[in-house]
């Protein structure tokens, strides 16, 4: 009988040891001591990169740099130039990122510099802190810090879109070097379109039916454009001069002409909430 009681007590003790080892526990005089801390809520949101700090040097993210983390642990994003994939697991306040291959477009200047530091910092086991719509990911040694902000989806109409890359069938390429960030446009709710083709300003109209946008007659200013601005302007003029299929992806937009040519654009960053 004594042996039976001892065996039962040992089993109970073993169970308690196992339970105490699982999850992240609260300790001390906290009334919730012994409970498991919930996982940080990072899945199901579109996170825009704000800054990345590596070894004390902070680099600001270009417009369009973001990551979306699915509830299945699969993540996709863009460094501001190249797209990338990743596997993300969350346990308590630890977010573990395993980067995967992405596109391989040349990223000049500041975009290339940001992509380099992002690859160094956005990987491995990172401590996460969520404060409202802000997310901070910090490496275990505190040397690398990634700051992000959750952003809402952007509608087709009323959003300022900046052209980021050119499309040719299934292939995407950077805009001509020297023309980055110069082409942008807005499709107003009343169907009026206005913006810049990279050098000249333009206006037209847009009639939307399903996923097709039919543009009206296009008018432009008459500045002389040479070099990269002219190369970009010619490509965009062809798209805005006809009809195109559009596709929205949270804060990204593609417009593709019937011949497969087109461009990808990103929404102007949402206003940041004022610090309290």
PDB file of C-alpha atoms in Angstrom:
ATOM      1  CA  UNK A   1       0.000   0.000   0.000  1.00  0.00           C
ATOM      2  CA  UNK A   2       2.835   2.356   0.836  1.00  0.00           C
ATOM      3  CA  UNK A   3       4.449   1.556  -2.506  1.00  0.00           C
ATOM      4  CA  UNK A   4       1.225   2.441  -4.362  1.00  0.00           C
ATOM      5  CA  UNK A   5       0.948   5.844  -2.637  1.00  0.00           C
ATOM      6  CA  UNK A   6       4.598   6.636  -3.323  1.00  0.00           C
ATOM      7  CA  UNK A   7       4.213   5.814  -7.019  1.00  0.00           C
ATOM      8  CA  UNK A   8       1.115   8.024  -7.317  1.00  0.00           C
ATOM      9  CA  UNK A   9       2.836  10.923  -5.575  1.00  0.00           C
ATOM     10  CA  UNK A  10       5.833  10.581  -7.875  1.00  0.00           C
ATOM     11  CA  UNK A  11       3.566  10.703 -10.936  1.00  0.00           C
ATOM     12  CA  UNK A  12       1.837  13.854  -9.688  1.00  0.00           C
ATOM     13  CA  UNK A  13       5.174  15.514  -8.957  1.00  0.00           C
ATOM     14  CA  UNK A  14       6.445  14.635 -12.433  1.00  0.00           C
ATOM     15  CA  UNK A  15       3.309  16.163 -13.980  1.00  0.00           C
ATOM     16  CA  UNK A  16       3.817  19.393 -12.063  1.00  0.00           C
ATOM     17  CA  UNK A  17       7.436  19.590 -13.234  1.00  0.00           C
ATOM     18  CA  UNK A  18       6.359  19.160 -16.859  1.00  0.00           C
ATOM     19  CA  UNK A  19       3.639  21.814 -16.569  1.00  0.00           C
ATOM     20  CA  UNK A  20       6.006  24.273 -14.917  1.00  0.00           C
ATOM     21  CA  UNK A  21       8.462  23.885 -17.802  1.00  0.00           C
ATOM     22  CA  UNK A  22       5.918  24.689 -20.530  1.00  0.00           C
ATOM     23  CA  UNK A  23       5.351  28.210 -21.817  1.00  0.00           C
ATOM     24  CA  UNK A  24       6.420  31.550 -20.390  1.00  0.00           C
ATOM     25  CA  UNK A  25       5.368  31.902 -16.755  1.00  0.00           C
ATOM     26  CA  UNK A  26       4.684  34.896 -14.585  1.00  0.00           C
ATOM     27  CA  UNK A  27       6.572  34.932 -11.284  1.00  0.00           C
ATOM     28  CA  UNK A  28       6.879  36.821  -8.040  1.00  0.00           C
ATOM     29  CA  UNK A  29       3.810  38.313  -6.353  1.00  0.00           C
ATOM     30  CA  UNK A  30       1.923  38.624  -9.648  1.00  0.00           C
ATOM     31  CA  UNK A  31      -1.604  37.259  -9.001  1.00  0.00           C
ATOM     32  CA  UNK A  32      -1.322  35.487 -12.362  1.00  0.00           C
ATOM     33  CA  UNK A  33       1.816  33.606 -11.287  1.00  0.00           C
ATOM     34  CA  UNK A  34       2.028  30.168 -12.864  1.00  0.00           C
ATOM     35  CA  UNK A  35      -0.021  31.103 -15.957  1.00  0.00           C
ATOM     36  CA  UNK A  36       1.424  30.962 -19.463  1.00  0.00           C
ATOM     37  CA  UNK A  37       1.957  34.318 -21.187  1.00  0.00           C
ATOM     38  CA  UNK A  38       0.124  34.601 -24.539  1.00  0.00           C
ATOM     39  CA  UNK A  39       1.962  34.823 -27.841  1.00  0.00           C
ATOM     40  CA  UNK A  40       2.558  38.360 -29.095  1.00  0.00           C
ATOM     41  CA  UNK A  41      -0.116  39.294 -31.693  1.00  0.00           C
ATOM     42  CA  UNK A  42       1.941  39.684 -34.871  1.00  0.00           C
ATOM     43  CA  UNK A  43       0.032  37.427 -37.278  1.00  0.00           C
ATOM     44  CA  UNK A  44      -2.714  38.653 -39.576  1.00  0.00           C
ATOM     45  CA  UNK A  45      -1.380  42.209 -39.932  1.00  0.00           C
ATOM     46  CA  UNK A  46       0.492  44.206 -42.561  1.00  0.00           C
ATOM     47  CA  UNK A  47       3.644  45.536 -40.897  1.00  0.00           C
ATOM     48  CA  UNK A  48       5.504  48.410 -42.539  1.00  0.00           C
ATOM     49  CA  UNK A  49       9.217  48.578 -41.727  1.00  0.00           C
ATOM     50  CA  UNK A  50      10.101  51.930 -40.153  1.00  0.00           C
ATOM     51  CA  UNK A  51      13.782  51.576 -39.265  1.00  0.00           C
ATOM     52  CA  UNK A  52      16.407  48.886 -38.851  1.00  0.00           C
ATOM     53  CA  UNK A  53      19.312  49.336 -36.445  1.00  0.00           C
ATOM     54  CA  UNK A  54      22.418  47.173 -36.808  1.00  0.00           C
ATOM     55  CA  UNK A  55      25.368  47.637 -34.435  1.00  0.00           C
ATOM     56  CA  UNK A  56      24.046  51.021 -33.334  1.00  0.00           C
ATOM     57  CA  UNK A  57      23.523  52.427 -36.840  1.00  0.00           C
ATOM     58  CA  UNK A  58      19.918  53.206 -37.748  1.00  0.00           C
ATOM     59  CA  UNK A  59      18.713  52.939 -41.360  1.00  0.00           C
ATOM     60  CA  UNK A  60      15.298  54.298 -42.352  1.00  0.00           C
ATOM     61  CA  UNK A  61      13.110  52.058 -44.478  1.00  0.00           C
ATOM     62  CA  UNK A  62      12.037  53.138 -47.987  1.00  0.00           C
ATOM     63  CA  UNK A  63       8.349  53.454 -48.840  1.00  0.00           C
ATOM     64  CA  UNK A  64       6.748  50.101 -49.511  1.00  0.00           C
ATOM     65  CA  UNK A  65       9.043  48.021 -47.288  1.00  0.00           C
ATOM     66  CA  UNK A  66       6.777  45.655 -45.375  1.00  0.00           C
ATOM     67  CA  UNK A  67       6.041  42.133 -44.205  1.00  0.00           C
ATOM     68  CA  UNK A  68       2.764  40.244 -43.754  1.00  0.00           C
ATOM     69  CA  UNK A  69       2.740  37.302 -41.355  1.00  0.00           C
ATOM     70  CA  UNK A  70       0.000  34.728 -41.847  1.00  0.00           C
ATOM     71  CA  UNK A  71      -1.545  32.712 -39.062  1.00  0.00           C
ATOM     72  CA  UNK A  72      -0.046  29.627 -40.703  1.00  0.00           C
ATOM     73  CA  UNK A  73       3.465  30.966 -40.054  1.00  0.00           C
ATOM     74  CA  UNK A  74       4.147  31.864 -43.657  1.00  0.00           C
ATOM     75  CA  UNK A  75       5.298  35.418 -44.261  1.00  0.00           C
ATOM     76  CA  UNK A  76       5.854  37.485 -47.374  1.00  0.00           C
ATOM     77  CA  UNK A  77       7.172  40.975 -47.772  1.00  0.00           C
ATOM     78  CA  UNK A  78       9.233  43.490 -49.664  1.00  0.00           C
ATOM     79  CA  UNK A  79      12.457  45.223 -48.710  1.00  0.00           C
ATOM     80  CA  UNK A  80      11.471  48.295 -50.705  1.00  0.00           C
ATOM     81  CA  UNK A  81      13.001  46.719 -53.807  1.00  0.00           C
ATOM     82  CA  UNK A  82      12.950  42.909 -53.720  1.00  0.00           C
ATOM     83  CA  UNK A  83      10.183  40.651 -52.526  1.00  0.00           C
ATOM     84  CA  UNK A  84      11.009  37.920 -49.997  1.00  0.00           C
ATOM     85  CA  UNK A  85       9.461  35.009 -48.151  1.00  0.00           C
ATOM     86  CA  UNK A  86       9.986  33.695 -44.641  1.00  0.00           C
ATOM     87  CA  UNK A  87       8.794  31.184 -42.090  1.00  0.00           C
ATOM     88  CA  UNK A  88       7.816  32.763 -38.778  1.00  0.00           C
ATOM     89  CA  UNK A  89       7.059  31.019 -35.486  1.00  0.00           C
ATOM     90  CA  UNK A  90       5.860  32.756 -32.327  1.00  0.00           C
ATOM     91  CA  UNK A  91       6.284  31.496 -28.779  1.00  0.00           C
ATOM     92  CA  UNK A  92       5.424  33.927 -26.037  1.00  0.00           C
ATOM     93  CA  UNK A  93       7.389  37.110 -26.730  1.00  0.00           C
ATOM     94  CA  UNK A  94       9.877  35.390 -29.050  1.00  0.00           C
ATOM     95  CA  UNK A  95       9.456  35.635 -32.820  1.00  0.00           C
ATOM     96  CA  UNK A  96      11.737  33.337 -34.807  1.00  0.00           C
ATOM     97  CA  UNK A  97      12.295  34.238 -38.457  1.00  0.00           C
ATOM     98  CA  UNK A  98      13.733  31.883 -41.040  1.00  0.00           C
ATOM     99  CA  UNK A  99      14.279  33.823 -44.251  1.00  0.00           C
ATOM    100  CA  UNK A 100      13.718  32.275 -47.664  1.00  0.00           C
ATOM    101  CA  UNK A 101      14.756  33.270 -51.166  1.00  0.00           C
ATOM    102  CA  UNK A 102      13.174  36.238 -52.876  1.00  0.00           C
ATOM    103  CA  UNK A 103      13.447  38.180 -56.104  1.00  0.00           C
ATOM    104  CA  UNK A 104      16.860  39.375 -57.235  1.00  0.00           C
ATOM    105  CA  UNK A 105      16.423  42.820 -58.770  1.00  0.00           C
ATOM    106  CA  UNK A 106      19.317  45.247 -58.434  1.00  0.00           C
ATOM    107  CA  UNK A 107      18.641  47.645 -55.577  1.00  0.00           C
ATOM    108  CA  UNK A 108      20.659  50.860 -55.967  1.00  0.00           C
ATOM    109  CA  UNK A 109      21.419  53.518 -53.381  1.00  0.00           C
ATOM    110  CA  UNK A 110      19.391  53.722 -50.195  1.00  0.00           C
ATOM    111  CA  UNK A 111      17.122  50.813 -51.137  1.00  0.00           C
ATOM    112  CA  UNK A 112      20.080  48.497 -51.533  1.00  0.00           C
ATOM    113  CA  UNK A 113      21.570  49.692 -48.246  1.00  0.00           C
ATOM    114  CA  UNK A 114      18.322  49.061 -46.407  1.00  0.00           C
ATOM    115  CA  UNK A 115      17.898  45.606 -47.901  1.00  0.00           C
ATOM    116  CA  UNK A 116      21.379  44.653 -46.684  1.00  0.00           C
ATOM    117  CA  UNK A 117      20.745  45.628 -43.058  1.00  0.00           C
ATOM    118  CA  UNK A 118      17.241  44.149 -43.099  1.00  0.00           C
ATOM    119  CA  UNK A 119      18.644  40.740 -44.050  1.00  0.00           C
ATOM    120  CA  UNK A 120      21.054  40.937 -41.111  1.00  0.00           C
ATOM    121  CA  UNK A 121      18.491  42.024 -38.532  1.00  0.00           C
ATOM    122  CA  UNK A 122      15.242  40.312 -39.582  1.00  0.00           C
ATOM    123  CA  UNK A 123      16.335  36.745 -38.926  1.00  0.00           C
ATOM    124  CA  UNK A 124      16.712  34.282 -36.078  1.00  0.00           C
ATOM    125  CA  UNK A 125      15.128  34.477 -32.618  1.00  0.00           C
ATOM    126  CA  UNK A 126      13.943  38.024 -31.853  1.00  0.00           C
ATOM    127  CA  UNK A 127      12.306  39.429 -28.739  1.00  0.00           C
ATOM    128  CA  UNK A 128       9.038  41.149 -29.667  1.00  0.00           C
ATOM    129  CA  UNK A 129       7.237  44.046 -28.045  1.00  0.00           C
ATOM    130  CA  UNK A 130       3.879  45.317 -29.291  1.00  0.00           C
ATOM    131  CA  UNK A 131       2.715  48.790 -28.244  1.00  0.00           C
ATOM    132  CA  UNK A 132      -0.525  49.726 -29.978  1.00  0.00           C
ATOM    133  CA  UNK A 133       0.199  49.637 -33.707  1.00  0.00           C
ATOM    134  CA  UNK A 134       3.979  49.521 -33.164  1.00  0.00           C
ATOM    135  CA  UNK A 135       6.111  46.367 -33.167  1.00  0.00           C
ATOM    136  CA  UNK A 136       9.753  46.185 -32.099  1.00  0.00           C
ATOM    137  CA  UNK A 137      11.923  43.107 -32.738  1.00  0.00           C
ATOM    138  CA  UNK A 138      15.279  42.925 -30.945  1.00  0.00           C
ATOM    139  CA  UNK A 139      18.083  40.365 -31.272  1.00  0.00           C
ATOM    140  CA  UNK A 140      19.195  38.478 -28.163  1.00  0.00           C
ATOM    141  CA  UNK A 141      22.382  40.565 -27.866  1.00  0.00           C
ATOM    142  CA  UNK A 142      20.476  43.838 -28.318  1.00  0.00           C
ATOM    143  CA  UNK A 143      22.642  44.837 -31.289  1.00  0.00           C
ATOM    144  CA  UNK A 144      19.931  44.604 -33.959  1.00  0.00           C
ATOM    145  CA  UNK A 145      16.523  46.253 -33.715  1.00  0.00           C
ATOM    146  CA  UNK A 146      13.688  46.236 -36.272  1.00  0.00           C
ATOM    147  CA  UNK A 147      10.886  48.786 -35.796  1.00  0.00           C
ATOM    148  CA  UNK A 148       7.575  48.334 -37.622  1.00  0.00           C
ATOM    149  CA  UNK A 149       4.082  49.852 -37.736  1.00  0.00           C
ATOM    150  CA  UNK A 150       0.818  48.095 -38.572  1.00  0.00           C
ATOM    151  CA  UNK A 151      -0.900  49.682 -41.593  1.00  0.00           C
ATOM    152  CA  UNK A 152      -4.485  49.318 -42.879  1.00  0.00           C
ATOM    153  CA  UNK A 153      -5.291  48.260 -46.476  1.00  0.00           C
ATOM    154  CA  UNK A 154      -5.191  50.971 -49.159  1.00  0.00           C
ATOM    155  CA  UNK A 155      -8.201  51.429 -51.478  1.00  0.00           C
ATOM    156  CA  UNK A 156      -7.714  51.849 -55.221  1.00  0.00           C
ATOM    157  CA  UNK A 157      -9.427  55.240 -55.233  1.00  0.00           C
ATOM    158  CA  UNK A 158      -8.102  58.175 -53.265  1.00  0.00           C
ATOM    159  CA  UNK A 159      -4.699  56.614 -52.509  1.00  0.00           C
ATOM    160  CA  UNK A 160      -1.439  58.182 -53.691  1.00  0.00           C
ATOM    161  CA  UNK A 161       0.443  55.415 -55.518  1.00  0.00           C
ATOM    162  CA  UNK A 162       4.188  55.524 -56.248  1.00  0.00           C
ATOM    163  CA  UNK A 163       5.527  53.418 -59.125  1.00  0.00           C
ATOM    164  CA  UNK A 164       8.145  50.976 -57.815  1.00  0.00           C
ATOM    165  CA  UNK A 165       8.865  48.521 -60.632  1.00  0.00           C
ATOM    166  CA  UNK A 166       8.038  47.684 -64.243  1.00  0.00           C
ATOM    167  CA  UNK A 167       6.348  44.476 -65.389  1.00  0.00           C
ATOM    168  CA  UNK A 168       6.830  42.407 -68.524  1.00  0.00           C
ATOM    169  CA  UNK A 169       4.704  39.282 -68.303  1.00  0.00           C
ATOM    170  CA  UNK A 170       5.815  37.411 -65.184  1.00  0.00           C
ATOM    171  CA  UNK A 171       9.050  39.419 -64.875  1.00  0.00           C
ATOM    172  CA  UNK A 172       9.495  42.504 -62.690  1.00  0.00           C
ATOM    173  CA  UNK A 173      12.393  44.922 -63.008  1.00  0.00           C
ATOM    174  CA  UNK A 174      13.452  48.076 -61.207  1.00  0.00           C
ATOM    175  CA  UNK A 175      12.495  51.429 -62.659  1.00  0.00           C
ATOM    176  CA  UNK A 176      15.398  53.049 -64.564  1.00  0.00           C
ATOM    177  CA  UNK A 177      18.163  54.170 -62.222  1.00  0.00           C
ATOM    178  CA  UNK A 178      17.690  57.829 -61.360  1.00  0.00           C
ATOM    179  CA  UNK A 179      13.892  57.773 -61.702  1.00  0.00           C
ATOM    180  CA  UNK A 180      13.097  56.098 -58.371  1.00  0.00           C
ATOM    181  CA  UNK A 181      10.117  57.627 -56.566  1.00  0.00           C
ATOM    182  CA  UNK A 182       9.413  60.197 -59.292  1.00  0.00           C
ATOM    183  CA  UNK A 183       6.326  58.614 -60.864  1.00  0.00           C
ATOM    184  CA  UNK A 184       3.134  58.742 -58.813  1.00  0.00           C
ATOM    185  CA  UNK A 185      -0.599  59.164 -59.284  1.00  0.00           C
ATOM    186  CA  UNK A 186      -4.019  59.287 -57.617  1.00  0.00           C
ATOM    187  CA  UNK A 187      -7.297  57.929 -58.960  1.00  0.00           C
ATOM    188  CA  UNK A 188      -9.943  60.138 -57.359  1.00  0.00           C
ATOM    189  CA  UNK A 189     -13.312  58.740 -56.312  1.00  0.00           C
ATOM    190  CA  UNK A 190     -14.927  60.635 -59.194  1.00  0.00           C
ATOM    191  CA  UNK A 191     -12.678  58.854 -61.706  1.00  0.00           C
ATOM    192  CA  UNK A 192     -10.209  61.672 -62.366  1.00  0.00           C
ATOM    193  CA  UNK A 193      -6.548  60.626 -62.530  1.00  0.00           C
ATOM    194  CA  UNK A 194      -3.658  62.994 -61.868  1.00  0.00           C
ATOM    195  CA  UNK A 195       0.017  62.641 -61.125  1.00  0.00           C
ATOM    196  CA  UNK A 196       3.500  62.489 -62.627  1.00  0.00           C
ATOM    197  CA  UNK A 197       4.917  60.098 -65.214  1.00  0.00           C
ATOM    198  CA  UNK A 198       8.401  60.638 -63.840  1.00  0.00           C
ATOM    199  CA  UNK A 199       9.025  63.997 -65.500  1.00  0.00           C
ATOM    200  CA  UNK A 200       5.831  65.445 -66.944  1.00  0.00           C
ATOM    201  CA  UNK A 201       2.638  65.798 -64.984  1.00  0.00           C
ATOM    202  CA  UNK A 202      -0.405  64.144 -66.509  1.00  0.00           C
ATOM    203  CA  UNK A 203      -4.167  63.799 -66.165  1.00  0.00           C
ATOM    204  CA  UNK A 204      -6.770  61.437 -67.557  1.00  0.00           C
ATOM    205  CA  UNK A 205      -9.949  59.664 -66.488  1.00  0.00           C
ATOM    206  CA  UNK A 206     -10.539  56.117 -65.291  1.00  0.00           C
ATOM    207  CA  UNK A 207     -13.638  53.969 -65.667  1.00  0.00           C
ATOM    208  CA  UNK A 208     -13.551  50.895 -63.435  1.00  0.00           C
ATOM    209  CA  UNK A 209     -15.476  47.730 -64.292  1.00  0.00           C
ATOM    210  CA  UNK A 210     -14.675  44.611 -62.296  1.00  0.00           C
ATOM    211  CA  UNK A 211     -10.881  44.370 -62.306  1.00  0.00           C
ATOM    212  CA  UNK A 212     -10.467  46.419 -65.486  1.00  0.00           C
ATOM    213  CA  UNK A 213      -9.578  50.106 -65.592  1.00  0.00           C
ATOM    214  CA  UNK A 214     -10.249  51.888 -68.887  1.00  0.00           C
ATOM    215  CA  UNK A 215      -8.359  55.162 -69.154  1.00  0.00           C
ATOM    216  CA  UNK A 216      -9.552  58.102 -71.211  1.00  0.00           C
ATOM    217  CA  UNK A 217      -7.553  60.578 -73.262  1.00  0.00           C
ATOM    218  CA  UNK A 218      -4.313  61.476 -71.531  1.00  0.00           C
ATOM    219  CA  UNK A 219      -2.921  65.016 -71.369  1.00  0.00           C
ATOM    220  CA  UNK A 220       0.549  65.962 -70.152  1.00  0.00           C
ATOM    221  CA  UNK A 221       2.776  68.943 -69.635  1.00  0.00           C
ATOM    222  CA  UNK A 222       5.486  69.432 -72.256  1.00  0.00           C
ATOM    223  CA  UNK A 223       8.765  69.427 -70.371  1.00  0.00           C
ATOM    224  CA  UNK A 224      11.689  67.861 -72.208  1.00  0.00           C
ATOM    225  CA  UNK A 225      12.687  64.667 -70.478  1.00  0.00           C
ATOM    226  CA  UNK A 226      15.897  62.782 -71.102  1.00  0.00           C
ATOM    227  CA  UNK A 227      17.616  59.751 -69.641  1.00  0.00           C
ATOM    228  CA  UNK A 228      15.875  57.574 -67.036  1.00  0.00           C
ATOM    229  CA  UNK A 229      12.845  59.833 -66.590  1.00  0.00           C
ATOM    230  CA  UNK A 230      12.041  59.618 -70.304  1.00  0.00           C
ATOM    231  CA  UNK A 231      12.486  55.851 -70.366  1.00  0.00           C
ATOM    232  CA  UNK A 232      10.085  55.472 -67.435  1.00  0.00           C
ATOM    233  CA  UNK A 233       7.631  58.013 -68.815  1.00  0.00           C
ATOM    234  CA  UNK A 234       7.338  56.164 -72.129  1.00  0.00           C
ATOM    235  CA  UNK A 235       6.477  52.905 -70.366  1.00  0.00           C
ATOM    236  CA  UNK A 236       3.852  54.492 -68.134  1.00  0.00           C
ATOM    237  CA  UNK A 237       2.305  56.537 -70.941  1.00  0.00           C
ATOM    238  CA  UNK A 238       1.526  53.319 -72.812  1.00  0.00           C
ATOM    239  CA  UNK A 239      -0.285  51.841 -69.794  1.00  0.00           C
ATOM    240  CA  UNK A 240      -2.304  54.972 -68.985  1.00  0.00           C
ATOM    241  CA  UNK A 241      -3.183  55.389 -72.661  1.00  0.00           C
ATOM    242  CA  UNK A 242      -5.322  52.229 -72.850  1.00  0.00           C
ATOM    243  CA  UNK A 243      -7.086  49.769 -70.555  1.00  0.00           C
ATOM    244  CA  UNK A 244      -5.402  47.688 -67.881  1.00  0.00           C
ATOM    245  CA  UNK A 245      -6.158  44.953 -65.386  1.00  0.00           C
ATOM    246  CA  UNK A 246      -5.579  45.977 -61.797  1.00  0.00           C
ATOM    247  CA  UNK A 247      -4.810  43.911 -58.727  1.00  0.00           C
ATOM    248  CA  UNK A 248      -4.723  45.172 -55.152  1.00  0.00           C
ATOM    249  CA  UNK A 249      -2.607  43.487 -52.491  1.00  0.00           C
ATOM    250  CA  UNK A 250      -3.145  45.334 -49.205  1.00  0.00           C
ATOM    251  CA  UNK A 251      -0.970  48.396 -49.924  1.00  0.00           C
ATOM    252  CA  UNK A 252       0.334  47.305 -53.306  1.00  0.00           C
ATOM    253  CA  UNK A 253      -1.167  47.793 -56.785  1.00  0.00           C
ATOM    254  CA  UNK A 254      -0.340  46.364 -60.203  1.00  0.00           C
ATOM    255  CA  UNK A 255      -1.678  47.653 -63.513  1.00  0.00           C
ATOM    256  CA  UNK A 256      -1.146  45.320 -66.460  1.00  0.00           C
ATOM    257  CA  UNK A 257      -1.915  46.137 -70.103  1.00  0.00           C
ATOM    258  CA  UNK A 258      -3.308  43.467 -72.490  1.00  0.00           C
ATOM    259  CA  UNK A 259       0.198  42.803 -73.879  1.00  0.00           C
ATOM    260  CA  UNK A 260       1.522  41.926 -70.396  1.00  0.00           C
ATOM    261  CA  UNK A 261       3.424  45.173 -69.839  1.00  0.00           C
ATOM    262  CA  UNK A 262       2.656  47.272 -66.805  1.00  0.00           C
ATOM    263  CA  UNK A 263       3.941  48.395 -63.435  1.00  0.00           C
ATOM    264  CA  UNK A 264       3.703  47.817 -59.711  1.00  0.00           C
ATOM    265  CA  UNK A 265       3.092  50.652 -57.267  1.00  0.00           C
ATOM    266  CA  UNK A 266       2.916  51.055 -53.494  1.00  0.00           C
ATOM    267  CA  UNK A 267       0.672  53.253 -51.393  1.00  0.00           C
ATOM    268  CA  UNK A 268       2.032  56.307 -49.677  1.00  0.00           C
ATOM    269  CA  UNK A 269       2.753  55.335 -46.071  1.00  0.00           C
ATOM    270  CA  UNK A 270      -0.177  55.761 -43.683  1.00  0.00           C
ATOM    271  CA  UNK A 271       0.191  58.633 -41.188  1.00  0.00           C
ATOM    272  CA  UNK A 272       1.967  57.524 -38.006  1.00  0.00           C
ATOM    273  CA  UNK A 273       0.074  57.754 -34.747  1.00  0.00           C
ATOM    274  CA  UNK A 274       1.382  60.499 -32.490  1.00  0.00           C
ATOM    275  CA  UNK A 275       3.504  59.251 -29.632  1.00  0.00           C
ATOM    276  CA  UNK A 276       1.694  59.437 -26.300  1.00  0.00           C
TER     277      UNK A 276
END
